[in-house]
Amino acid sequence: SAVISQKPSRDICQRGTSLTIQCQVDSQVTMMFWYRQQPGQSLTLIATANQGSEATYESGFVIDKFPISRPNLTFSTLTVSNMSPEDSSIYLCSVEVQGVSYEQYFGPGTRLTVT
Amino acid sequence: GNSVTQMEGPVTLSEEAFLTINCTYTATGYPSLFWYVQYPGEGLQLLLKATKADDKGSNKGFEATYRKETTSFHLEKGSVQVSDSAVYFCALSENYGQNFVFGPGTRLSVLP
């Protein structure tokens, strides 16, 4: 398993500003993922972040809006840029742990409200 | 592509009632199947998993059996508690852990 922390846990931001969310893992992992969970909805994958390479974005998500850094095997950041109220969501990072199956473990999430 | 379908919620039960949350999936290969639970105000926690047909995952009194013939992975618990109130997500993964797909989630409320 893996223990994952996220900062901040929640924030209220004004439209047009940007917020950077940090994700820290207690062990080295190859693959990290960023998800968005809109109110009352399931999880939507934003991007996959591998250390040493550019993040891979899912359809509907672009690097200019959600730039991601992955400087080492235990840390990643997601920035939500030029925010609008539609960006109000919970943002979760997860890591893949390889074993018998490929499980994902999640951080506690960052609850973002854009006013 | 791959997809996961869950029963519509919310589900409201009395304490000690029997719980079933249906989950069916569509996949091109042979996925691993998972149930995740999200308690109020928290992130997702892995509840149980099964990696091949006829496997039964179990944890905290919850069980789910990987049924390849019906492409299902229904979650069951014999006697729910108030503390089980949460949102439950069925999920699958294949292709070496990528392409993780979540169902829409089912909100469970257990009343004392």
JSON list of C-alpha atoms in Angstrom, two decimals:
[
{"chain": "A", "resi": 1, "resn": "SER", "atom": "CA", "xyz": [0.00, 0.00, 0.00]},
{"chain": "A", "resi": 2, "resn": "ALA", "atom": "CA", "xyz": [0.97, 3.67, 0.00]},
{"chain": "A", "resi": 3, "resn": "VAL", "atom": "CA", "xyz": [0.21, 6.65, 2.20]},
{"chain": "A", "resi": 4, "resn": "ILE", "atom": "CA", "xyz": [-0.60, 9.78, 0.24]},
{"chain": "A", "resi": 5, "resn": "SER", "atom": "CA", "xyz": [-1.03, 13.33, 1.47]},
{"chain": "A", "resi": 6, "resn": "GLN", "atom": "CA", "xyz": [-2.36, 16.35, -0.37]},
{"chain": "A", "resi": 7, "resn": "LYS", "atom": "CA", "xyz": [-2.06, 20.06, 0.26]},
{"chain": "A", "resi": 8, "resn": "PRO", "atom": "CA", "xyz": [-4.16, 22.07, 0.63]},
{"chain": "A", "resi": 9, "resn": "SER", "atom": "CA", "xyz": [-7.08, 20.01, 1.88]},
{"chain": "A", "resi": 10, "resn": "ARG", "atom": "CA", "xyz": [-9.48, 22.70, 0.76]},
{"chain": "A", "resi": 11, "resn": "ASP", "atom": "CA", "xyz": [-9.43, 26.21, -0.62]},
{"chain": "A", "resi": 12, "resn": "ILE", "atom": "CA", "xyz": [-11.76, 28.94, -1.77]},
{"chain": "A", "resi": 13, "resn": "CYS", "atom": "CA", "xyz": [-10.40, 30.89, -4.71]},
{"chain": "A", "resi": 14, "resn": "GLN", "atom": "CA", "xyz": [-11.51, 33.76, -6.88]},
{"chain": "A", "resi": 15, "resn": "ARG", "atom": "CA", "xyz": [-12.15, 33.27, -10.56]},
{"chain": "A", "resi": 16, "resn": "GLY", "atom": "CA", "xyz": [-9.21, 34.04, -12.80]},
{"chain": "A", "resi": 17, "resn": "THR", "atom": "CA", "xyz": [-6.62, 32.94, -10.24]},
{"chain": "A", "resi": 18, "resn": "SER", "atom": "CA", "xyz": [-4.60, 29.71, -10.14]},
{"chain": "A", "resi": 19, "resn": "LEU", "atom": "CA", "xyz": [-4.09, 27.09, -7.44]},
{"chain": "A", "resi": 20, "resn": "THR", "atom": "CA", "xyz": [-1.34, 24.51, -7.16]},
{"chain": "A", "resi": 21, "resn": "ILE", "atom": "CA", "xyz": [-2.16, 21.26, -5.40]},
{"chain": "A", "resi": 22, "resn": "GLN", "atom": "CA", "xyz": [0.63, 19.13, -3.99]},
{"chain": "A", "resi": 23, "resn": "CYS", "atom": "CA", "xyz": [0.67, 15.36, -3.69]},
{"chain": "A", "resi": 24, "resn": "GLN", "atom": "CA", "xyz": [3.25, 13.55, -1.58]},
{"chain": "A", "resi": 25, "resn": "VAL", "atom": "CA", "xyz": [3.69, 9.77, -1.36]},
{"chain": "A", "resi": 26, "resn": "ASP", "atom": "CA", "xyz": [5.54, 7.89, 1.36]},
{"chain": "A", "resi": 27, "resn": "SER", "atom": "CA", "xyz": [7.30, 5.59, -1.13]},
{"chain": "A", "resi": 28, "resn": "GLN", "atom": "CA", "xyz": [8.69, 5.77, -4.63]},
{"chain": "A", "resi": 29, "resn": "VAL", "atom": "CA", "xyz": [6.10, 5.10, -7.31]},
{"chain": "A", "resi": 30, "resn": "THR", "atom": "CA", "xyz": [6.32, 5.14, -11.07]},
{"chain": "A", "resi": 31, "resn": "MET", "atom": "CA", "xyz": [2.82, 6.22, -11.98]},
{"chain": "A", "resi": 32, "resn": "MET", "atom": "CA", "xyz": [0.77, 8.96, -10.40]},
{"chain": "A", "resi": 33, "resn": "PHE", "atom": "CA", "xyz": [-2.65, 10.06, -11.51]},
{"chain": "A", "resi": 34, "resn": "TRP", "atom": "CA", "xyz": [-4.77, 13.16, -11.07]},
{"chain": "A", "resi": 35, "resn": "TYR", "atom": "CA", "xyz": [-8.56, 12.92, -10.97]},
{"chain": "A", "resi": 36, "resn": "ARG", "atom": "CA", "xyz": [-11.40, 15.39, -10.74]},
{"chain": "A", "resi": 37, "resn": "GLN", "atom": "CA", "xyz": [-14.59, 14.60, -8.86]},
{"chain": "A", "resi": 38, "resn": "GLN", "atom": "CA", "xyz": [-17.30, 17.12, -9.53]},
{"chain": "A", "resi": 39, "resn": "PRO", "atom": "CA", "xyz": [-20.06, 17.48, -6.94]},
{"chain": "A", "resi": 40, "resn": "GLY", "atom": "CA", "xyz": [-22.09, 14.29, -6.69]},
{"chain": "A", "resi": 41, "resn": "GLN", "atom": "CA", "xyz": [-20.21, 12.69, -9.57]},
{"chain": "A", "resi": 42, "resn": "SER", "atom": "CA", "xyz": [-17.76, 9.89, -10.10]},
{"chain": "A", "resi": 43, "resn": "LEU", "atom": "CA", "xyz": [-14.07, 10.34, -10.77]},
{"chain": "A", "resi": 44, "resn": "THR", "atom": "CA", "xyz": [-12.73, 11.58, -14.08]},
{"chain": "A", "resi": 45, "resn": "LEU", "atom": "CA", "xyz": [-9.08, 11.05, -14.92]},
{"chain": "A", "resi": 46, "resn": "ILE", "atom": "CA", "xyz": [-7.33, 14.29, -15.79]},
{"chain": "A", "resi": 47, "resn": "ALA", "atom": "CA", "xyz": [-3.85, 13.02, -16.55]},
{"chain": "A", "resi": 48, "resn": "THR", "atom": "CA", "xyz": [-1.18, 10.45, -15.84]},
{"chain": "A", "resi": 49, "resn": "ALA", "atom": "CA", "xyz": [2.14, 11.73, -14.52]},
{"chain": "A", "resi": 50, "resn": "ASN", "atom": "CA", "xyz": [5.29, 9.66, -14.89]},
{"chain": "A", "resi": 51, "resn": "GLN", "atom": "CA", "xyz": [8.56, 10.90, -13.49]},
{"chain": "A", "resi": 52, "resn": "GLY", "atom": "CA", "xyz": [10.91, 12.15, -16.16]},
{"chain": "A", "resi": 53, "resn": "SER", "atom": "CA", "xyz": [8.35, 12.58, -18.89]},
{"chain": "A", "resi": 54, "resn": "GLU", "atom": "CA", "xyz": [5.52, 14.88, -19.86]},
{"chain": "A", "resi": 55, "resn": "ALA", "atom": "CA", "xyz": [2.15, 14.17, -18.35]},
{"chain": "A", "resi": 56, "resn": "THR", "atom": "CA", "xyz": [-0.39, 12.40, -20.54]},
{"chain": "A", "resi": 57, "resn": "TYR", "atom": "CA", "xyz": [-3.76, 14.18, -20.62]},
{"chain": "A", "resi": 58, "resn": "GLU", "atom": "CA", "xyz": [-7.15, 12.64, -21.15]},
{"chain": "A", "resi": 59, "resn": "SER", "atom": "CA", "xyz": [-9.61, 13.94, -23.68]},
{"chain": "A", "resi": 60, "resn": "GLY", "atom": "CA", "xyz": [-11.08, 17.23, -22.56]},
{"chain": "A", "resi": 61, "resn": "PHE", "atom": "CA", "xyz": [-8.11, 18.25, -20.42]},
{"chain": "A", "resi": 62, "resn": "VAL", "atom": "CA", "xyz": [-5.19, 20.36, -21.65]},
{"chain": "A", "resi": 63, "resn": "ILE", "atom": "CA", "xyz": [-1.81, 21.23, -20.26]},
{"chain": "A", "resi": 64, "resn": "ASP", "atom": "CA", "xyz": [-2.41, 24.98, -20.36]},
{"chain": "A", "resi": 65, "resn": "LYS", "atom": "CA", "xyz": [-5.36, 24.61, -18.01]},
{"chain": "A", "resi": 66, "resn": "PHE", "atom": "CA", "xyz": [-3.95, 21.82, -15.80]},
{"chain": "A", "resi": 67, "resn": "PRO", "atom": "CA", "xyz": [-0.15, 21.92, -15.85]},
{"chain": "A", "resi": 68, "resn": "ILE", "atom": "CA", "xyz": [1.42, 19.05, -13.94]},
{"chain": "A", "resi": 69, "resn": "SER", "atom": "CA", "xyz": [4.90, 18.61, -12.53]},
{"chain": "A", "resi": 70, "resn": "ARG", "atom": "CA", "xyz": [6.53, 15.34, -11.48]},
{"chain": "A", "resi": 71, "resn": "PRO", "atom": "CA", "xyz": [10.02, 16.22, -10.27]},
{"chain": "A", "resi": 72, "resn": "ASN", "atom": "CA", "xyz": [10.72, 12.90, -8.49]},
{"chain": "A", "resi": 73, "resn": "LEU", "atom": "CA", "xyz": [9.23, 9.53, -7.64]},
{"chain": "A", "resi": 74, "resn": "THR", "atom": "CA", "xyz": [7.40, 10.70, -4.51]},
{"chain": "A", "resi": 75, "resn": "PHE", "atom": "CA", "xyz": [5.92, 14.06, -5.45]},
{"chain": "A", "resi": 76, "resn": "SER", "atom": "CA", "xyz": [3.66, 15.73, -8.01]},
{"chain": "A", "resi": 77, "resn": "THR", "atom": "CA", "xyz": [1.75, 18.97, -8.39]},
{"chain": "A", "resi": 78, "resn": "LEU", "atom": "CA", "xyz": [-1.37, 19.87, -10.32]},
{"chain": "A", "resi": 79, "resn": "THR", "atom": "CA", "xyz": [-2.15, 23.50, -11.08]},
{"chain": "A", "resi": 80, "resn": "VAL", "atom": "CA", "xyz": [-5.67, 24.61, -11.89]},
{"chain": "A", "resi": 81, "resn": "SER", "atom": "CA", "xyz": [-5.16, 27.74, -13.98]},
{"chain": "A", "resi": 82, "resn": "ASN", "atom": "CA", "xyz": [-7.40, 30.71, -14.69]},
{"chain": "A", "resi": 83, "resn": "MET", "atom": "CA", "xyz": [-10.13, 29.20, -12.56]},
{"chain": "A", "resi": 84, "resn": "SER", "atom": "CA", "xyz": [-13.86, 29.55, -13.12]},
{"chain": "A", "resi": 85, "resn": "PRO", "atom": "CA", "xyz": [-16.76, 28.32, -10.96]},
{"chain": "A", "resi": 86, "resn": "GLU", "atom": "CA", "xyz": [-16.98, 25.24, -13.19]},
{"chain": "A", "resi": 87, "resn": "ASP", "atom": "CA", "xyz": [-13.62, 24.15, -11.76]},
{"chain": "A", "resi": 88, "resn": "SER", "atom": "CA", "xyz": [-15.16, 23.73, -8.32]},
{"chain": "A", "resi": 89, "resn": "SER", "atom": "CA", "xyz": [-14.48, 20.07, -7.58]},
{"chain": "A", "resi": 90, "resn": "ILE", "atom": "CA", "xyz": [-12.52, 17.67, -5.45]},
{"chain": "A", "resi": 91, "resn": "TYR", "atom": "CA", "xyz": [-9.12, 16.98, -6.97]},
{"chain": "A", "resi": 92, "resn": "LEU", "atom": "CA", "xyz": [-7.53, 13.67, -6.05]},
{"chain": "A", "resi": 93, "resn": "CYS", "atom": "CA", "xyz": [-4.15, 12.24, -6.72]},
{"chain": "A", "resi": 94, "resn": "SER", "atom": "CA", "xyz": [-3.54, 8.53, -6.76]},
{"chain": "A", "resi": 95, "resn": "VAL", "atom": "CA", "xyz": [-0.62, 6.19, -7.22]},
{"chain": "A", "resi": 96, "resn": "GLU", "atom": "CA", "xyz": [-0.36, 2.79, -8.74]},
{"chain": "A", "resi": 97, "resn": "VAL", "atom": "CA", "xyz": [1.05, -0.02, -6.62]},
{"chain": "A", "resi": 98, "resn": "GLN", "atom": "CA", "xyz": [2.05, -3.11, -8.49]},
{"chain": "A", "resi": 99, "resn": "GLY", "atom": "CA", "xyz": [1.49, -6.50, -6.99]},
{"chain": "A", "resi": 100, "resn": "VAL", "atom": "CA", "xyz": [-0.85, -9.30, -7.89]},
{"chain": "A", "resi": 101, "resn": "SER", "atom": "CA", "xyz": [-2.98, -6.64, -9.50]},
{"chain": "A", "resi": 102, "resn": "TYR", "atom": "CA", "xyz": [-2.37, -3.03, -10.25]},
{"chain": "A", "resi": 103, "resn": "GLU", "atom": "CA", "xyz": [-4.12, -1.17, -7.48]},
{"chain": "A", "resi": 104, "resn": "GLN", "atom": "CA", "xyz": [-4.56, 2.52, -7.10]},
{"chain": "A", "resi": 105, "resn": "TYR", "atom": "CA", "xyz": [-4.35, 4.28, -3.75]},
{"chain": "A", "resi": 106, "resn": "PHE", "atom": "CA", "xyz": [-5.81, 7.71, -3.31]},
{"chain": "A", "resi": 107, "resn": "GLY", "atom": "CA", "xyz": [-4.98, 10.82, -1.40]},
{"chain": "A", "resi": 108, "resn": "PRO", "atom": "CA", "xyz": [-7.60, 12.52, 0.76]},
{"chain": "A", "resi": 109, "resn": "GLY", "atom": "CA", "xyz": [-8.44, 15.03, -1.96]},
{"chain": "A", "resi": 110, "resn": "THR", "atom": "CA", "xyz": [-8.40, 18.81, -2.27]},
{"chain": "A", "resi": 111, "resn": "ARG", "atom": "CA", "xyz": [-11.82, 20.43, -2.17]},
{"chain": "A", "resi": 112, "resn": "LEU", "atom": "CA", "xyz": [-11.73, 23.52, -4.37]},
{"chain": "A", "resi": 113, "resn": "THR", "atom": "CA", "xyz": [-14.45, 26.14, -4.49]},
{"chain": "A", "resi": 114, "resn": "VAL", "atom": "CA", "xyz": [-14.20, 28.93, -7.05]},
{"chain": "A", "resi": 115, "resn": "THR", "atom": "CA", "xyz": [-16.27, 32.04, -6.46]},
{"chain": "B", "resi": 1, "resn": "GLY", "atom": "CA", "xyz": [-14.18, 0.97, -24.52]},
{"chain": "B", "resi": 2, "resn": "ASN", "atom": "CA", "xyz": [-14.33, -0.25, -20.97]},
{"chain": "B", "resi": 3, "resn": "SER", "atom": "CA", "xyz": [-17.17, 0.82, -18.73]},
{"chain": "B", "resi": 4, "resn": "VAL", "atom": "CA", "xyz": [-18.68, 0.16, -15.32]},
{"chain": "B", "resi": 5, "resn": "THR", "atom": "CA", "xyz": [-22.36, 0.41, -14.44]},
{"chain": "B", "resi": 6, "resn": "GLN", "atom": "CA", "xyz": [-23.72, 0.55, -10.90]},
{"chain": "B", "resi": 7, "resn": "MET", "atom": "CA", "xyz": [-27.19, 0.54, -9.47]},
{"chain": "B", "resi": 8, "resn": "GLU", "atom": "CA", "xyz": [-28.73, 3.93, -9.01]},
{"chain": "B", "resi": 9, "resn": "GLY", "atom": "CA", "xyz": [-28.66, 5.42, -5.57]},
{"chain": "B", "resi": 10, "resn": "PRO", "atom": "CA", "xyz": [-29.18, 6.63, -3.03]},
{"chain": "B", "resi": 11, "resn": "VAL", "atom": "CA", "xyz": [-29.75, 3.44, -1.09]},
{"chain": "B", "resi": 12, "resn": "THR", "atom": "CA", "xyz": [-31.24, 3.83, 2.37]},
{"chain": "B", "resi": 13, "resn": "LEU", "atom": "CA", "xyz": [-31.25, 0.91, 4.79]},
{"chain": "B", "resi": 14, "resn": "SER", "atom": "CA", "xyz": [-31.90, 0.31, 8.44]},
{"chain": "B", "resi": 15, "resn": "GLU", "atom": "CA", "xyz": [-29.07, -0.88, 10.63]},
{"chain": "B", "resi": 16, "resn": "GLU", "atom": "CA", "xyz": [-28.49, -4.67, 10.40]},
{"chain": "B", "resi": 17, "resn": "ALA", "atom": "CA", "xyz": [-30.21, -4.91, 7.01]},
{"chain": "B", "resi": 18, "resn": "PHE", "atom": "CA", "xyz": [-28.69, -6.87, 4.13]},
{"chain": "B", "resi": 19, "resn": "LEU", "atom": "CA", "xyz": [-26.91, -4.84, 1.47]},
{"chain": "B", "resi": 20, "resn": "THR", "atom": "CA", "xyz": [-26.46, -5.51, -2.21]},
{"chain": "B", "resi": 21, "resn": "ILE", "atom": "CA", "xyz": [-25.02, -2.95, -4.62]},
{"chain": "B", "resi": 22, "resn": "ASN", "atom": "CA", "xyz": [-25.01, -4.21, -8.18]},
{"chain": "B", "resi": 23, "resn": "CYS", "atom": "CA", "xyz": [-22.06, -3.64, -10.49]},
{"chain": "B", "resi": 24, "resn": "THR", "atom": "CA", "xyz": [-21.63, -4.83, -14.06]},
{"chain": "B", "resi": 25, "resn": "TYR", "atom": "CA", "xyz": [-18.79, -4.11, -16.39]},
{"chain": "B", "resi": 26, "resn": "THR", "atom": "CA", "xyz": [-17.77, -4.11, -20.02]},
{"chain": "B", "resi": 27, "resn": "ALA", "atom": "CA", "xyz": [-14.16, -4.83, -20.87]},
{"chain": "B", "resi": 28, "resn": "THR", "atom": "CA", "xyz": [-12.21, -6.04, -23.86]},
{"chain": "B", "resi": 29, "resn": "GLY", "atom": "CA", "xyz": [-9.84, -8.23, -21.87]},
{"chain": "B", "resi": 30, "resn": "TYR", "atom": "CA", "xyz": [-9.68, -9.75, -18.41]},
{"chain": "B", "resi": 31, "resn": "PRO", "atom": "CA", "xyz": [-9.74, -6.89, -15.94]},
{"chain": "B", "resi": 32, "resn": "SER", "atom": "CA", "xyz": [-9.14, -6.76, -12.23]},
{"chain": "B", "resi": 33, "resn": "LEU", "atom": "CA", "xyz": [-12.20, -5.53, -10.34]},
{"chain": "B", "resi": 34, "resn": "PHE", "atom": "CA", "xyz": [-12.36, -3.29, -7.30]},
{"chain": "B", "resi": 35, "resn": "TRP", "atom": "CA", "xyz": [-14.72, -1.71, -4.84]},
{"chain": "B", "resi": 36, "resn": "TYR", "atom": "CA", "xyz": [-13.70, 1.62, -3.36]},
{"chain": "B", "resi": 37, "resn": "VAL", "atom": "CA", "xyz": [-15.46, 3.45, -0.54]},
{"chain": "B", "resi": 38, "resn": "GLN", "atom": "CA", "xyz": [-15.54, 7.19, 0.04]},
{"chain": "B", "resi": 39, "resn": "TYR", "atom": "CA", "xyz": [-16.62, 8.30, 3.51]},
{"chain": "B", "resi": 40, "resn": "PRO", "atom": "CA", "xyz": [-17.98, 11.84, 3.91]},
{"chain": "B", "resi": 41, "resn": "GLY", "atom": "CA", "xyz": [-15.27, 14.43, 3.40]},
{"chain": "B", "resi": 42, "resn": "GLU", "atom": "CA", "xyz": [-12.55, 11.88, 2.66]},
{"chain": "B", "resi": 43, "resn": "GLY", "atom": "CA", "xyz": [-10.74, 10.40, -0.32]},
{"chain": "B", "resi": 44, "resn": "LEU", "atom": "CA", "xyz": [-11.28, 6.95, -1.76]},
{"chain": "B", "resi": 45, "resn": "GLN", "atom": "CA", "xyz": [-10.21, 3.84, 0.08]},
{"chain": "B", "resi": 46, "resn": "LEU", "atom": "CA", "xyz": [-9.76, 0.46, -1.49]},
{"chain": "B", "resi": 47, "resn": "LEU", "atom": "CA", "xyz": [-12.37, -1.82, 0.08]},
{"chain": "B", "resi": 48, "resn": "LEU", "atom": "CA", "xyz": [-11.77, -5.10, -1.75]},
{"chain": "B", "resi": 49, "resn": "LYS", "atom": "CA", "xyz": [-10.62, -6.53, -5.04]},
{"chain": "B", "resi": 50, "resn": "ALA", "atom": "CA", "xyz": [-10.67, -9.63, -7.25]},
{"chain": "B", "resi": 51, "resn": "THR", "atom": "CA", "xyz": [-8.20, -10.35, -10.01]},
{"chain": "B", "resi": 52, "resn": "LYS", "atom": "CA", "xyz": [-9.71, -13.29, -11.87]},
{"chain": "B", "resi": 53, "resn": "ALA", "atom": "CA", "xyz": [-12.97, -15.10, -12.49]},
{"chain": "B", "resi": 54, "resn": "ASP", "atom": "CA", "xyz": [-14.61, -16.71, -9.45]},
{"chain": "B", "resi": 55, "resn": "ASP", "atom": "CA", "xyz": [-12.31, -14.85, -7.05]},
{"chain": "B", "resi": 56, "resn": "LYS", "atom": "CA", "xyz": [-14.08, -13.49, -3.98]},
{"chain": "B", "resi": 57, "resn": "GLY", "atom": "CA", "xyz": [-12.82, -10.29, -2.44]},
{"chain": "B", "resi": 58, "resn": "SER", "atom": "CA", "xyz": [-13.73, -9.57, 1.16]},
{"chain": "B", "resi": 59, "resn": "ASN", "atom": "CA", "xyz": [-13.01, -6.95, 3.79]},
{"chain": "B", "resi": 60, "resn": "LYS", "atom": "CA", "xyz": [-14.81, -5.49, 6.82]},
{"chain": "B", "resi": 61, "resn": "GLY", "atom": "CA", "xyz": [-17.76, -7.85, 6.31]},
{"chain": "B", "resi": 62, "resn": "PHE", "atom": "CA", "xyz": [-18.19, -6.84, 2.66]},
{"chain": "B", "resi": 63, "resn": "GLU", "atom": "CA", "xyz": [-17.87, -9.41, -0.12]},
{"chain": "B", "resi": 64, "resn": "ALA", "atom": "CA", "xyz": [-17.93, -9.42, -3.90]},
{"chain": "B", "resi": 65, "resn": "THR", "atom": "CA", "xyz": [-17.41, -12.29, -6.34]},
{"chain": "B", "resi": 66, "resn": "TYR", "atom": "CA", "xyz": [-15.94, -11.85, -9.82]},
{"chain": "B", "resi": 67, "resn": "ARG", "atom": "CA", "xyz": [-18.52, -13.39, -12.17]},
{"chain": "B", "resi": 68, "resn": "LYS", "atom": "CA", "xyz": [-17.15, -13.53, -15.68]},
{"chain": "B", "resi": 69, "resn": "GLU", "atom": "CA", "xyz": [-20.24, -15.20, -17.16]},
{"chain": "B", "resi": 70, "resn": "THR", "atom": "CA", "xyz": [-22.46, -12.33, -16.05]},
{"chain": "B", "resi": 71, "resn": "THR", "atom": "CA", "xyz": [-19.70, -9.67, -16.10]},
{"chain": "B", "resi": 72, "resn": "SER", "atom": "CA", "xyz": [-20.67, -8.66, -12.60]},
{"chain": "B", "resi": 73, "resn": "PHE", "atom": "CA", "xyz": [-19.04, -7.83, -9.28]},
{"chain": "B", "resi": 74, "resn": "HIS", "atom": "CA", "xyz": [-21.90, -7.17, -6.88]},
{"chain": "B", "resi": 75, "resn": "LEU", "atom": "CA", "xyz": [-21.07, -5.87, -3.41]},
{"chain": "B", "resi": 76, "resn": "GLU", "atom": "CA", "xyz": [-22.82, -7.52, -0.44]},
{"chain": "B", "resi": 77, "resn": "LYS", "atom": "CA", "xyz": [-22.84, -7.22, 3.32]},
{"chain": "B", "resi": 78, "resn": "GLY", "atom": "CA", "xyz": [-24.97, -9.27, 5.63]},
{"chain": "B", "resi": 79, "resn": "SER", "atom": "CA", "xyz": [-25.60, -6.64, 8.31]},
{"chain": "B", "resi": 80, "resn": "VAL", "atom": "CA", "xyz": [-24.86, -2.98, 7.68]},
{"chain": "B", "resi": 81, "resn": "GLN", "atom": "CA", "xyz": [-23.96, -0.46, 10.34]},
{"chain": "B", "resi": 82, "resn": "VAL", "atom": "CA", "xyz": [-24.47, 3.29, 10.52]},
{"chain": "B", "resi": 83, "resn": "SER", "atom": "CA", "xyz": [-20.71, 3.66, 10.02]},
{"chain": "B", "resi": 84, "resn": "ASP", "atom": "CA", "xyz": [-21.05, 2.05, 6.56]},
{"chain": "B", "resi": 85, "resn": "SER", "atom": "CA", "xyz": [-22.79, 5.16, 5.28]},
{"chain": "B", "resi": 86, "resn": "ALA", "atom": "CA", "xyz": [-20.63, 6.30, 2.37]},
{"chain": "B", "resi": 87, "resn": "VAL", "atom": "CA", "xyz": [-20.39, 6.35, -1.40]},
{"chain": "B", "resi": 88, "resn": "TYR", "atom": "CA", "xyz": [-19.29, 3.07, -2.99]},
{"chain": "B", "resi": 89, "resn": "PHE", "atom": "CA", "xyz": [-17.51, 2.96, -6.35]},
{"chain": "B", "resi": 90, "resn": "CYS", "atom": "CA", "xyz": [-17.04, -0.12, -8.48]},
{"chain": "B", "resi": 91, "resn": "ALA", "atom": "CA", "xyz": [-13.97, 0.02, -10.73]},
{"chain": "B", "resi": 92, "resn": "LEU", "atom": "CA", "xyz": [-11.94, -2.04, -13.14]},
{"chain": "B", "resi": 93, "resn": "SER", "atom": "CA", "xyz": [-8.43, -1.94, -14.48]},
{"chain": "B", "resi": 94, "resn": "GLU", "atom": "CA", "xyz": [-6.55, -3.72, -17.18]},
{"chain": "B", "resi": 95, "resn": "ASN", "atom": "CA", "xyz": [-3.52, -3.05, -19.34]},
{"chain": "B", "resi": 96, "resn": "TYR", "atom": "CA", "xyz": [-1.12, -3.08, -16.45]},
{"chain": "B", "resi": 97, "resn": "GLY", "atom": "CA", "xyz": [-3.04, -0.76, -14.17]},
{"chain": "B", "resi": 98, "resn": "GLN", "atom": "CA", "xyz": [-3.72, 1.96, -16.65]},
{"chain": "B", "resi": 99, "resn": "ASN", "atom": "CA", "xyz": [-7.17, 2.60, -17.97]},
{"chain": "B", "resi": 100, "resn": "PHE", "atom": "CA", "xyz": [-8.68, 2.55, -14.51]},
{"chain": "B", "resi": 101, "resn": "VAL", "atom": "CA", "xyz": [-12.43, 3.02, -14.98]},
{"chain": "B", "resi": 102, "resn": "PHE", "atom": "CA", "xyz": [-14.85, 3.97, -12.20]},
{"chain": "B", "resi": 103, "resn": "GLY", "atom": "CA", "xyz": [-18.57, 3.50, -11.99]},
{"chain": "B", "resi": 104, "resn": "PRO", "atom": "CA", "xyz": [-20.79, 6.47, -11.09]},
{"chain": "B", "resi": 105, "resn": "GLY", "atom": "CA", "xyz": [-20.90, 5.58, -7.41]},
{"chain": "B", "resi": 106, "resn": "THR", "atom": "CA", "xyz": [-23.77, 4.53, -5.15]},
{"chain": "B", "resi": 107, "resn": "ARG", "atom": "CA", "xyz": [-24.54, 6.50, -2.03]},
{"chain": "B", "resi": 108, "resn": "LEU", "atom": "CA", "xyz": [-25.52, 4.35, 0.95]},
{"chain": "B", "resi": 109, "resn": "SER", "atom": "CA", "xyz": [-27.23, 5.77, 4.01]},
{"chain": "B", "resi": 110, "resn": "VAL", "atom": "CA", "xyz": [-27.75, 3.50, 7.00]},
{"chain": "B", "resi": 111, "resn": "LEU", "atom": "CA", "xyz": [-30.27, 4.66, 9.59]},
{"chain": "B", "resi": 112, "resn": "PRO", "atom": "CA", "xyz": [-30.09, 3.66, 13.26]}
]
